[in-house]
């Protein structure tokens, strides 16, 4: 493993049997997994290049059990790594050798569907797609739709502030979550927000969404649901040059048109997706835009005419417009299957995630091509083009010596490029361990320390998901905050001034 993780606490490992017994008293039956073979499925998340078996896995079923587990671990100084469905692509749920892996896979109930207030109250283990399916009969849906929506959990979506192909118009997870129940490391249970669209005081939901399991464990979520638009149609537009496709994206947004979704794929991604899904993608183009327009049918017809005209003005070579719901879904099926499709043509790949200003798209693509030649590794590109979120897929073979190291270096240079072009290190996959050591490219030490202080306010011992996000581990006392518990200072070995 090229990425360094915190050293294991030998004292905690020596107490493993005692810890397992204590967890079994809290979660009886089959809720505790401690055999090496049975823990194998938990040794990594979607970033499978990095693996680490956990010390023990616990699968609670109730908020009270989560509270008791965290309270026990806090008192015993035991680290905890929360985990949803394990689809994270940044290593956010990578276990630690001396930590309890707290899985929320049994939190799979939708607790309430409230059409009057247009909300759903759900447990965190419910999949993203299941929420839309639960309200589809009444003509509603949940807007954020990551490509992994059939598998990813809503709790994990909150941890990473997930997006999807329709986040351009309808926003990320943070724009669609109204409230949550969260358990702090001390075992304290908090309720933040609720069914109201607005809440007084600090925007704690904004803090929790995207916090990557470092602040608390979410055990209930209240999400906003939307009424399905009257009409939704998609255009599939091909271009002989990637730069022309980027120009088309900029002109559509510049014209005041906000599509429901606007995605781009380059030639390698197009060919991989078409071979996998058979969506009818043109194979003689360098770039493909999928643009969805939704709303009243009269408005959609008008917008289609305008978008088609803009695309023609940018030199489009092909343009196909969906004529049925089945055809629209087929257009999207190829894009949503792009990641597994690329997996069919390469033994391994790294899926990167960075964001740039839309206008910088041609420069970013040119730089990725240069880096591909420099590192001798192919790269297929898929983008949430409307909001500048890039997903370069770096192809490599882990069985070939040195290739994974080259792939990592290639990915790091792509993310540095994003920052240099005025963008950010991540759009929706989170920092986790993948981008942790690049945080200094974007943030100063003062910035990072201030973020760490926020972490300390929620988890003063730093026991929740350590080794993630922050490139350098700090103890709260080192940042000027000392916590006194039962008359004793934490970390008495640190000099006090």
Short mmCIF file of C-alpha atoms in Angstrom, two decimals:
data_model
loop_
_atom_site.label_atom_id
_atom_site.label_comp_id
_atom_site.label_asym_id
_atom_site.label_seq_id
_atom_site.Cartn_x
_atom_site.Cartn_y
_atom_site.Cartn_z
CA UNK A 1 0.00 0.00 0.00
CA UNK A 2 1.57 3.27 -1.12
CA UNK A 3 -0.63 5.37 1.19
CA UNK A 4 0.44 5.43 4.83
CA UNK A 5 -2.26 4.86 7.47
CA UNK A 6 -2.10 5.47 11.25
CA UNK A 7 -0.02 3.01 13.24
CA UNK A 8 -2.09 0.28 14.89
CA UNK A 9 -2.55 0.57 18.65
CA UNK A 10 -1.00 -2.61 20.05
CA UNK A 11 -2.81 -2.14 23.35
CA UNK A 12 -6.17 -2.20 21.60
CA UNK A 13 -5.21 -5.25 19.52
CA UNK A 14 -4.20 -7.09 22.70
CA UNK A 15 -7.75 -6.55 24.01
CA UNK A 16 -9.44 -7.83 20.85
CA UNK A 17 -11.24 -10.76 22.48
CA UNK A 18 -12.56 -8.52 25.24
CA UNK A 19 -13.74 -5.94 22.66
CA UNK A 20 -15.51 -8.60 20.57
CA UNK A 21 -17.28 -9.91 23.67
CA UNK A 22 -18.40 -6.41 24.65
CA UNK A 23 -19.77 -5.75 21.14
CA UNK A 24 -21.65 -9.07 21.21
CA UNK A 25 -23.34 -8.00 24.43
CA UNK A 26 -24.59 -4.88 22.62
CA UNK A 27 -25.47 -6.52 19.30
CA UNK A 28 -26.44 -10.16 19.95
CA UNK A 29 -26.94 -12.91 17.40
CA UNK A 30 -25.12 -12.53 14.08
CA UNK A 31 -24.39 -8.83 14.48
CA UNK A 32 -20.65 -9.23 15.17
CA UNK A 33 -18.23 -10.72 12.61
CA UNK A 34 -14.72 -11.55 13.84
CA UNK A 35 -13.42 -14.45 11.73
CA UNK A 36 -10.77 -13.64 9.12
CA UNK A 37 -12.65 -15.32 6.27
CA UNK A 38 -15.99 -13.64 7.02
CA UNK A 39 -14.37 -10.21 7.29
CA UNK A 40 -12.82 -10.40 3.79
CA UNK A 41 -15.74 -8.59 2.05
CA UNK A 42 -15.10 -5.60 4.31
CA UNK A 43 -11.35 -5.19 3.68
CA UNK A 44 -11.86 -2.49 1.02
CA UNK A 45 -14.51 -0.31 -0.52
CA UNK A 46 -14.88 0.60 -4.22
CA UNK A 47 -11.24 1.76 -4.31
CA UNK A 48 -10.04 -1.83 -4.42
CA UNK A 49 -6.38 -0.99 -4.98
CA UNK A 50 -6.10 -0.61 -1.18
CA UNK A 51 -7.06 -3.33 1.28
CA UNK A 52 -6.88 -3.73 5.04
CA UNK A 53 -8.81 -6.29 7.11
CA UNK A 54 -10.65 -4.70 10.05
CA UNK A 55 -10.13 -5.76 13.67
CA UNK A 56 -13.83 -6.66 13.95
CA UNK A 57 -17.07 -5.87 12.11
CA UNK A 58 -20.27 -4.93 13.94
CA UNK A 59 -23.68 -4.64 12.24
CA UNK A 60 -26.18 -2.87 14.51
CA UNK A 61 -29.88 -2.64 13.70
CA UNK A 62 -31.03 0.28 15.86
CA UNK A 63 -29.90 3.79 16.72
CA UNK A 64 -29.63 2.78 20.36
CA UNK A 65 -27.20 0.00 19.48
CA UNK A 66 -25.09 2.45 17.45
CA UNK A 67 -25.09 4.80 20.44
CA UNK A 68 -23.96 2.05 22.82
CA UNK A 69 -21.21 0.89 20.44
CA UNK A 70 -19.79 4.39 20.04
CA UNK A 71 -20.08 5.13 23.76
CA UNK A 72 -18.15 1.93 24.55
CA UNK A 73 -15.45 2.62 21.94
CA UNK A 74 -15.09 6.21 23.14
CA UNK A 75 -14.59 5.10 26.73
CA UNK A 76 -12.07 2.44 25.67
CA UNK A 77 -10.19 4.64 23.15
CA UNK A 78 -11.06 2.39 20.20
CA UNK A 79 -11.19 3.76 16.65
CA UNK A 80 -14.36 3.33 14.58
CA UNK A 81 -14.75 3.32 10.78
CA UNK A 82 -18.37 3.80 9.61
CA UNK A 83 -19.39 1.99 6.41
CA UNK A 84 -22.47 2.10 4.20
CA UNK A 85 -22.71 -0.03 1.05
CA UNK A 86 -18.97 0.14 0.42
CA UNK A 87 -19.28 1.79 -3.01
CA UNK A 88 -16.97 4.69 -2.12
CA UNK A 89 -14.34 5.31 -4.80
CA UNK A 90 -11.95 7.29 -2.59
CA UNK A 91 -11.20 4.75 0.15
CA UNK A 92 -13.43 6.53 2.66
CA UNK A 93 -14.51 3.22 4.23
CA UNK A 94 -11.07 1.56 4.23
CA UNK A 95 -10.78 -0.28 7.58
CA UNK A 96 -7.98 0.04 10.10
CA UNK A 97 -6.27 -2.95 11.71
CA UNK A 98 -7.10 -1.69 15.22
CA UNK A 99 -10.58 -0.27 14.50
CA UNK A 100 -14.15 -1.45 14.73
CA UNK A 101 -15.82 -1.39 11.32
CA UNK A 102 -19.36 -0.15 11.96
CA UNK A 103 -21.55 -1.35 9.09
CA UNK A 104 -25.00 0.17 8.56
CA UNK A 105 -26.22 -2.43 6.08
CA UNK A 106 -29.12 -3.48 8.34
CA UNK A 107 -30.63 0.02 8.41
CA UNK A 108 -32.82 -0.71 5.37
CA UNK A 109 -36.27 0.60 6.29
CA UNK A 110 -38.08 3.59 4.85
CA UNK A 111 -39.71 4.96 7.98
CA UNK A 112 -42.15 7.46 6.49
CA UNK A 113 -43.36 8.76 3.12
CA UNK A 114 -44.95 12.19 3.49
CA UNK A 115 -46.33 13.42 0.17
CA UNK A 116 -47.93 16.49 1.76
CA UNK A 117 -44.54 17.81 2.81
CA UNK A 118 -42.78 16.12 -0.13
CA UNK A 119 -40.27 14.27 2.02
CA UNK A 120 -39.19 10.72 2.78
CA UNK A 121 -37.76 9.71 6.16
CA UNK A 122 -35.42 6.77 5.66
CA UNK A 123 -32.69 4.78 7.32
CA UNK A 124 -29.16 5.23 5.95
CA UNK A 125 -28.79 1.73 4.49
CA UNK A 126 -31.62 2.24 1.98
CA UNK A 127 -30.25 2.50 -1.55
CA UNK A 128 -30.52 5.73 -3.51
CA UNK A 129 -32.70 4.14 -6.18
CA UNK A 130 -35.03 2.50 -3.65
CA UNK A 131 -36.23 5.92 -2.50
CA UNK A 132 -37.36 6.84 -6.01
CA UNK A 133 -38.96 3.42 -6.45
CA UNK A 134 -40.90 3.83 -3.19
CA UNK A 135 -42.58 7.05 -4.37
CA UNK A 136 -42.80 6.40 -8.13
CA UNK A 137 -46.44 5.25 -7.92
CA UNK A 138 -47.46 8.79 -6.94
CA UNK A 139 -45.35 10.48 -9.63
CA UNK A 140 -42.43 11.51 -7.37
CA UNK A 141 -38.71 10.76 -7.30
CA UNK A 142 -35.46 11.58 -5.47
CA UNK A 143 -33.29 13.75 -7.73
CA UNK A 144 -29.59 12.94 -7.02
CA UNK A 145 -28.73 9.85 -9.06
CA UNK A 146 -25.12 8.61 -8.85
CA UNK A 147 -24.19 5.97 -11.42
CA UNK A 148 -24.05 3.46 -8.55
CA UNK A 149 -27.59 4.37 -7.41
CA UNK A 150 -28.76 0.77 -7.60
CA UNK A 151 -26.24 -0.12 -4.88
CA UNK A 152 -25.05 3.00 -3.04
CA UNK A 153 -26.80 3.88 0.23
CA UNK A 154 -28.33 7.23 1.12
CA UNK A 155 -26.12 7.38 4.22
CA UNK A 156 -23.04 7.04 2.02
CA UNK A 157 -24.45 9.72 -0.30
CA UNK A 158 -24.53 12.09 2.68
CA UNK A 159 -20.98 11.16 3.67
CA UNK A 160 -19.62 11.98 0.21
CA UNK A 161 -22.17 14.63 -0.89
CA UNK A 162 -22.89 12.52 -3.97
CA UNK A 163 -24.23 13.97 -7.20
CA UNK A 164 -25.11 12.17 -10.42
CA UNK A 165 -26.12 13.00 -13.96
CA UNK A 166 -29.06 15.20 -12.89
CA UNK A 167 -27.25 17.28 -10.26
CA UNK A 168 -26.71 20.12 -12.76
CA UNK A 169 -30.33 21.25 -12.48
CA UNK A 170 -31.49 19.65 -9.23
CA UNK A 171 -28.42 19.87 -7.04
CA UNK A 172 -26.18 17.53 -5.09
CA UNK A 173 -27.13 15.55 -1.98
CA UNK A 174 -26.65 18.66 0.17
CA UNK A 175 -29.42 20.43 -1.79
CA UNK A 176 -31.86 17.55 -1.28
CA UNK A 177 -31.37 16.48 2.34
CA UNK A 178 -33.40 18.35 4.96
CA UNK A 179 -32.55 16.60 8.21
CA UNK A 180 -30.87 13.69 9.91
CA UNK A 181 -30.37 11.82 13.14
CA UNK A 182 -26.68 11.52 13.97
CA UNK A 183 -24.83 9.71 16.75
CA UNK A 184 -21.66 11.35 18.04
CA UNK A 185 -18.56 9.42 19.09
CA UNK A 186 -19.59 9.88 22.73
CA UNK A 187 -22.87 8.05 22.03
CA UNK A 188 -24.94 11.23 22.16
CA UNK A 189 -27.86 11.22 19.71
CA UNK A 190 -28.64 14.48 17.88
CA UNK A 191 -31.51 15.40 15.57
CA UNK A 192 -30.62 18.10 13.05
CA UNK A 193 -33.07 19.75 10.68
CA UNK A 194 -36.33 18.01 9.79
CA UNK A 195 -39.15 18.34 7.29
CA UNK A 196 -38.93 22.14 6.99
CA UNK A 197 -37.08 23.59 4.02
CA UNK A 198 -35.40 26.20 6.25
CA UNK A 199 -33.85 25.90 9.71
CA UNK A 200 -32.54 28.53 12.11
CA UNK A 201 -29.00 28.67 13.48
CA UNK A 202 -25.83 27.25 12.02
CA UNK A 203 -26.20 25.11 8.91
CA UNK A 204 -25.13 21.87 10.58
CA UNK A 205 -26.68 19.77 7.80
CA UNK A 206 -24.26 21.51 5.44
CA UNK A 207 -21.40 20.54 7.77
CA UNK A 208 -22.44 16.91 8.10
CA UNK A 209 -23.12 16.41 4.38
CA UNK A 210 -19.76 15.62 2.82
CA UNK A 211 -18.03 15.03 6.18
CA UNK A 212 -16.97 11.49 5.15
CA UNK A 213 -17.78 9.78 8.45
CA UNK A 214 -15.41 11.97 10.48
CA UNK A 215 -18.03 13.76 12.60
CA UNK A 216 -20.67 11.19 13.51
CA UNK A 217 -22.75 8.23 12.34
CA UNK A 218 -26.00 9.04 10.52
CA UNK A 219 -28.87 6.72 11.53
CA UNK A 220 -31.86 8.49 9.92
CA UNK A 221 -32.25 10.80 6.93
CA UNK A 222 -35.03 13.13 5.74
CA UNK A 223 -34.82 13.79 2.00
CA UNK A 224 -36.74 16.04 -0.35
CA UNK A 225 -38.69 14.36 -3.15
CA UNK A 226 -39.77 16.05 -6.37
CA UNK A 227 -42.69 15.59 -8.73
CA UNK A 228 -41.65 13.98 -12.00
CA UNK A 229 -41.56 16.48 -14.87
CA UNK A 230 -44.35 16.30 -17.43
CA UNK A 231 -41.87 15.56 -20.21
CA UNK A 232 -38.22 14.53 -20.38
CA UNK A 233 -36.35 14.03 -23.66
CA UNK A 234 -32.68 13.56 -24.42
CA UNK A 235 -30.41 14.53 -27.28
CA UNK A 236 -27.36 12.47 -28.22
CA UNK A 237 -24.93 14.77 -30.04
CA UNK A 238 -21.61 13.71 -31.57
CA UNK A 239 -18.59 15.88 -32.36
CA UNK A 240 -15.46 15.34 -34.42
CA UNK A 241 -13.43 17.26 -31.80
CA UNK A 242 -13.60 17.13 -28.01
CA UNK A 243 -13.00 20.88 -27.86
CA UNK A 244 -16.13 21.48 -29.97
CA UNK A 245 -18.19 19.47 -27.48
CA UNK A 246 -16.79 21.57 -24.65
CA UNK A 247 -17.68 24.74 -26.51
CA UNK A 248 -21.22 23.45 -26.99
CA UNK A 249 -21.58 22.90 -23.23
CA UNK A 250 -20.45 26.46 -22.51
CA UNK A 251 -22.81 27.95 -25.12
CA UNK A 252 -25.84 26.04 -23.82
CA UNK A 253 -25.30 27.27 -20.27
CA UNK A 254 -24.43 30.75 -21.56
CA UNK A 255 -27.77 30.85 -23.38
CA UNK A 256 -29.55 30.47 -20.04
CA UNK A 257 -30.58 26.85 -20.67
CA UNK A 258 -30.12 24.54 -17.67
CA UNK A 259 -30.60 20.93 -18.80
CA UNK A 260 -31.76 18.26 -16.37
CA UNK A 261 -28.45 16.56 -17.17
CA UNK A 262 -25.57 17.13 -19.57
CA UNK A 263 -22.88 14.44 -19.83
CA UNK A 264 -19.84 13.99 -22.06
CA UNK A 265 -17.84 10.91 -23.04
CA UNK A 266 -14.69 10.73 -25.15
CA UNK A 267 -14.00 8.11 -27.84
CA UNK A 268 -12.56 5.33 -25.63
CA UNK A 269 -15.48 5.66 -23.20
CA UNK A 270 -18.02 5.74 -26.07
CA UNK A 271 -16.68 2.52 -27.58
CA UNK A 272 -16.53 0.73 -24.21
CA UNK A 273 -20.10 1.76 -23.28
CA UNK A 274 -21.54 0.87 -26.69
CA UNK A 275 -19.96 -2.58 -26.65
CA UNK A 276 -21.43 -3.17 -23.19
CA UNK A 277 -24.94 -1.65 -23.46
CA UNK A 278 -25.63 -1.32 -27.23
CA UNK A 279 -27.29 2.06 -26.77
CA UNK A 280 -26.78 3.10 -30.40
CA UNK A 281 -23.87 5.47 -29.72
CA UNK A 282 -22.05 6.75 -32.84
CA UNK A 283 -18.58 5.20 -33.03
CA UNK A 284 -17.04 7.63 -35.52
CA UNK A 285 -17.02 10.66 -33.18
CA UNK A 286 -14.37 11.93 -30.76
CA UNK A 287 -16.86 13.17 -28.17
CA UNK A 288 -20.51 12.54 -27.32
CA UNK A 289 -22.87 14.80 -25.38
CA UNK A 290 -26.06 13.48 -23.79
CA UNK A 291 -28.31 16.43 -22.99
CA UNK A 292 -31.63 15.95 -21.21
CA UNK A 293 -34.32 18.64 -21.17
CA UNK A 294 -37.36 18.36 -18.92
CA UNK A 295 -40.48 20.32 -18.02
CA UNK A 296 -43.77 21.09 -19.79
CA UNK A 297 -43.83 19.52 -23.27
CA UNK A 298 -44.14 22.88 -25.05
CA UNK A 299 -41.07 24.19 -23.21
CA UNK A 300 -39.09 21.01 -23.88
CA UNK A 301 -39.86 21.18 -27.62
CA UNK A 302 -38.64 24.78 -27.73
CA UNK A 303 -35.47 24.00 -25.79
CA UNK A 304 -34.66 21.03 -28.01
CA UNK A 305 -34.81 23.31 -31.06
CA UNK A 306 -32.50 25.84 -29.39
CA UNK A 307 -30.00 23.22 -28.18
CA UNK A 308 -29.93 21.54 -31.59
CA UNK A 309 -29.17 24.90 -33.19
CA UNK A 310 -26.35 25.59 -30.71
CA UNK A 311 -24.86 22.13 -31.33
CA UNK A 312 -24.96 22.65 -35.11
CA UNK A 313 -23.22 26.01 -34.65
CA UNK A 314 -20.46 24.22 -32.72
CA UNK A 315 -19.89 21.74 -35.54
CA UNK A 316 -21.81 18.67 -34.36
CA UNK A 317 -21.64 15.76 -36.80
CA UNK A 318 -24.55 13.69 -35.47
CA UNK A 319 -27.69 14.47 -33.49
CA UNK A 320 -30.33 12.00 -32.33
CA UNK A 321 -33.36 12.98 -30.22
CA UNK A 322 -35.23 10.46 -28.07
CA UNK A 323 -38.78 9.74 -29.18
CA UNK A 324 -39.86 7.57 -26.25
CA UNK A 325 -39.15 7.03 -22.57
CA UNK A 326 -37.46 3.72 -23.39
CA UNK A 327 -35.12 5.41 -25.86
CA UNK A 328 -34.28 8.20 -23.38
CA UNK A 329 -33.42 5.58 -20.75
CA UNK A 330 -31.26 3.74 -23.28
CA UNK A 331 -29.27 6.90 -23.96
CA UNK A 332 -28.56 7.15 -20.24
CA UNK A 333 -27.93 3.42 -19.77
CA UNK A 334 -24.66 3.64 -21.67
CA UNK A 335 -23.43 6.61 -19.67
CA UNK A 336 -24.42 5.10 -16.32
CA UNK A 337 -22.70 1.84 -17.25
CA UNK A 338 -19.49 3.58 -18.37
CA UNK A 339 -17.49 2.50 -15.31
CA UNK A 340 -18.26 -1.24 -15.54
CA UNK A 341 -17.98 -1.01 -19.33
CA UNK A 342 -14.39 0.23 -19.04
CA UNK A 343 -13.75 -2.60 -16.57
CA UNK A 344 -14.36 -5.03 -19.45
CA UNK A 345 -11.47 -3.63 -21.51
CA UNK A 346 -8.83 -3.24 -18.81
CA UNK A 347 -7.71 -5.52 -15.94
CA UNK A 348 -7.78 -2.53 -13.56
CA UNK A 349 -8.57 1.16 -13.59
CA UNK A 350 -8.52 4.16 -11.27
CA UNK A 351 -11.62 6.35 -11.42
CA UNK A 352 -10.57 9.93 -10.68
CA UNK A 353 -12.86 12.73 -9.57
CA UNK A 354 -12.02 16.41 -9.90
CA UNK A 355 -13.91 19.56 -10.82
CA UNK A 356 -12.96 22.50 -13.02
CA UNK A 357 -14.68 25.64 -14.31
CA UNK A 358 -16.66 24.68 -17.44
CA UNK A 359 -14.63 27.01 -19.62
CA UNK A 360 -11.41 25.18 -18.71
CA UNK A 361 -12.61 21.85 -20.13
CA UNK A 362 -10.52 21.98 -23.37
CA UNK A 363 -7.35 22.78 -21.38
CA UNK A 364 -8.04 19.96 -18.94
CA UNK A 365 -8.58 17.45 -21.74
CA UNK A 366 -5.41 18.52 -23.52
CA UNK A 367 -3.44 18.12 -20.28
CA UNK A 368 -4.92 14.65 -19.64
CA UNK A 369 -3.84 13.59 -23.14
CA UNK A 370 -0.30 14.84 -22.46
CA UNK A 371 -0.17 12.98 -19.15
CA UNK A 372 -1.47 9.81 -20.79
CA UNK A 373 1.49 9.87 -23.19
CA UNK A 374 3.91 10.79 -20.40
CA UNK A 375 2.89 7.88 -18.17
CA UNK A 376 2.25 5.41 -20.98
CA UNK A 377 -1.25 4.60 -19.71
CA UNK A 378 -4.54 4.89 -21.58
CA UNK A 379 -7.35 7.02 -20.19
CA UNK A 380 -11.10 7.02 -20.93
CA UNK A 381 -12.97 10.18 -19.95
CA UNK A 382 -16.54 10.65 -18.76
CA UNK A 383 -17.74 13.99 -17.41
CA UNK A 384 -20.65 15.66 -15.72
CA UNK A 385 -19.97 18.30 -18.35
CA UNK A 386 -22.58 20.79 -17.18
CA UNK A 387 -20.90 21.38 -13.82
CA UNK A 388 -17.30 20.60 -14.78
CA UNK A 389 -17.00 17.36 -12.78
CA UNK A 390 -14.39 15.14 -14.47
CA UNK A 391 -14.13 11.35 -14.15
CA UNK A 392 -10.98 10.23 -16.00
CA UNK A 393 -10.61 6.43 -15.90
CA UNK A 394 -6.92 5.52 -15.88
CA UNK A 395 -6.35 2.03 -17.31
CA UNK A 396 -3.58 -0.16 -15.87
CA UNK A 397 -2.70 -3.75 -14.96
CA UNK A 398 -1.88 -4.34 -11.31
CA UNK A 399 -0.02 -7.53 -12.27
CA UNK A 400 2.57 -5.52 -14.18
CA UNK A 401 5.31 -4.13 -11.89
CA UNK A 402 5.16 -0.38 -11.46
CA UNK A 403 1.86 0.20 -13.28
CA UNK A 404 -0.24 0.96 -10.21
CA UNK A 405 2.38 3.47 -9.05
CA UNK A 406 2.31 5.14 -12.48
CA UNK A 407 -1.49 5.19 -12.41
CA UNK A 408 -1.46 6.86 -8.98
CA UNK A 409 1.04 9.47 -10.14
CA UNK A 410 -1.01 10.08 -13.30
CA UNK A 411 -4.16 10.57 -11.21
CA UNK A 412 -2.41 12.93 -8.80
CA UNK A 413 -1.23 15.09 -11.71
CA UNK A 414 -4.79 15.25 -13.08
CA UNK A 415 -6.04 16.52 -9.72
CA UNK A 416 -3.21 19.06 -9.51
CA UNK A 417 -4.25 20.25 -12.97
CA UNK A 418 -7.84 20.70 -11.76
CA UNK A 419 -6.67 22.95 -8.92
CA UNK A 420 -4.35 24.92 -11.22
CA UNK A 421 -7.27 25.59 -13.57
CA UNK A 422 -9.31 27.08 -10.72
CA UNK A 423 -11.14 23.89 -9.75
CA UNK A 424 -11.17 21.57 -6.75
CA UNK A 425 -9.86 18.12 -5.83
CA UNK A 426 -13.24 16.39 -5.72
CA UNK A 427 -16.74 16.79 -7.07
CA UNK A 428 -18.67 13.91 -5.49
CA UNK A 429 -16.40 11.00 -4.56
CA UNK A 430 -14.88 12.64 -1.50
CA UNK A 431 -11.27 12.85 -0.33
CA UNK A 432 -10.92 9.64 1.69
CA UNK A 433 -7.38 8.31 1.38
CA UNK A 434 -7.13 8.77 -2.40
CA UNK A 435 -6.82 12.58 -2.30
CA UNK A 436 -5.78 12.99 1.33
CA UNK A 437 -2.12 13.72 0.63
CA UNK A 438 -3.08 16.22 -2.09
CA UNK A 439 -5.09 18.45 0.26
CA UNK A 440 -2.04 20.70 0.59
CA UNK A 441 -2.29 21.47 -3.13
CA UNK A 442 -5.57 23.27 -2.46
CA UNK A 443 -5.52 24.27 1.22
CA UNK A 444 -2.92 26.05 3.34
CA UNK A 445 -1.90 24.73 6.75
CA UNK A 446 -4.13 27.39 8.32
CA UNK A 447 -7.10 26.17 6.26
CA UNK A 448 -6.48 22.55 7.22
CA UNK A 449 -6.06 23.36 10.91
CA UNK A 450 -9.35 25.24 10.93
CA UNK A 451 -11.07 22.23 9.35
CA UNK A 452 -9.43 20.01 11.95
CA UNK A 453 -10.81 22.21 14.74
CA UNK A 454 -14.31 21.57 13.41
CA UNK A 455 -13.52 17.85 13.54
CA UNK A 456 -12.40 18.27 17.16
CA UNK A 457 -15.71 19.91 18.10
CA UNK A 458 -17.51 16.70 17.14
CA UNK A 459 -14.83 14.08 17.94
CA UNK A 460 -12.26 15.44 20.36
CA UNK A 461 -10.27 12.19 20.59
CA UNK A 462 -10.10 11.73 16.81
CA UNK A 463 -11.50 8.20 16.95
CA UNK A 464 -13.94 8.43 14.02
CA UNK A 465 -12.46 7.36 10.69
CA UNK A 466 -8.87 8.49 11.40
CA UNK A 467 -6.37 8.60 8.56
CA UNK A 468 -8.91 10.00 6.10
CA UNK A 469 -9.13 13.51 4.56
CA UNK A 470 -6.41 15.18 6.67
CA UNK A 471 -2.84 14.66 5.36
CA UNK A 472 -1.38 15.10 8.84
CA UNK A 473 -3.01 13.69 11.95
CA UNK A 474 -3.36 16.26 14.71
CA UNK A 475 -4.64 15.77 18.22
CA UNK A 476 -7.10 18.38 19.37
CA UNK A 477 -4.79 19.53 22.16
CA UNK A 478 -2.18 20.39 19.54
CA UNK A 479 -4.65 22.80 17.97
CA UNK A 480 -5.22 24.71 21.19
CA UNK A 481 -8.25 22.77 22.43
CA UNK A 482 -8.01 20.67 25.57
CA UNK A 483 -10.82 18.40 26.75
CA UNK A 484 -11.12 17.56 30.43
CA UNK A 485 -13.02 14.35 31.21
CA UNK A 486 -13.54 13.06 34.76
CA UNK A 487 -10.93 15.54 35.93
CA UNK A 488 -8.26 14.14 33.60
CA UNK A 489 -6.64 15.75 30.59
CA UNK A 490 -6.46 13.71 27.39
CA UNK A 491 -2.91 13.05 26.13
CA UNK A 492 -1.10 14.02 29.38
CA UNK A 493 2.24 13.49 27.64
CA UNK A 494 1.79 16.64 25.57
CA UNK A 495 3.46 19.71 27.18
CA UNK A 496 0.94 22.38 28.27
CA UNK A 497 1.76 26.07 27.83
#
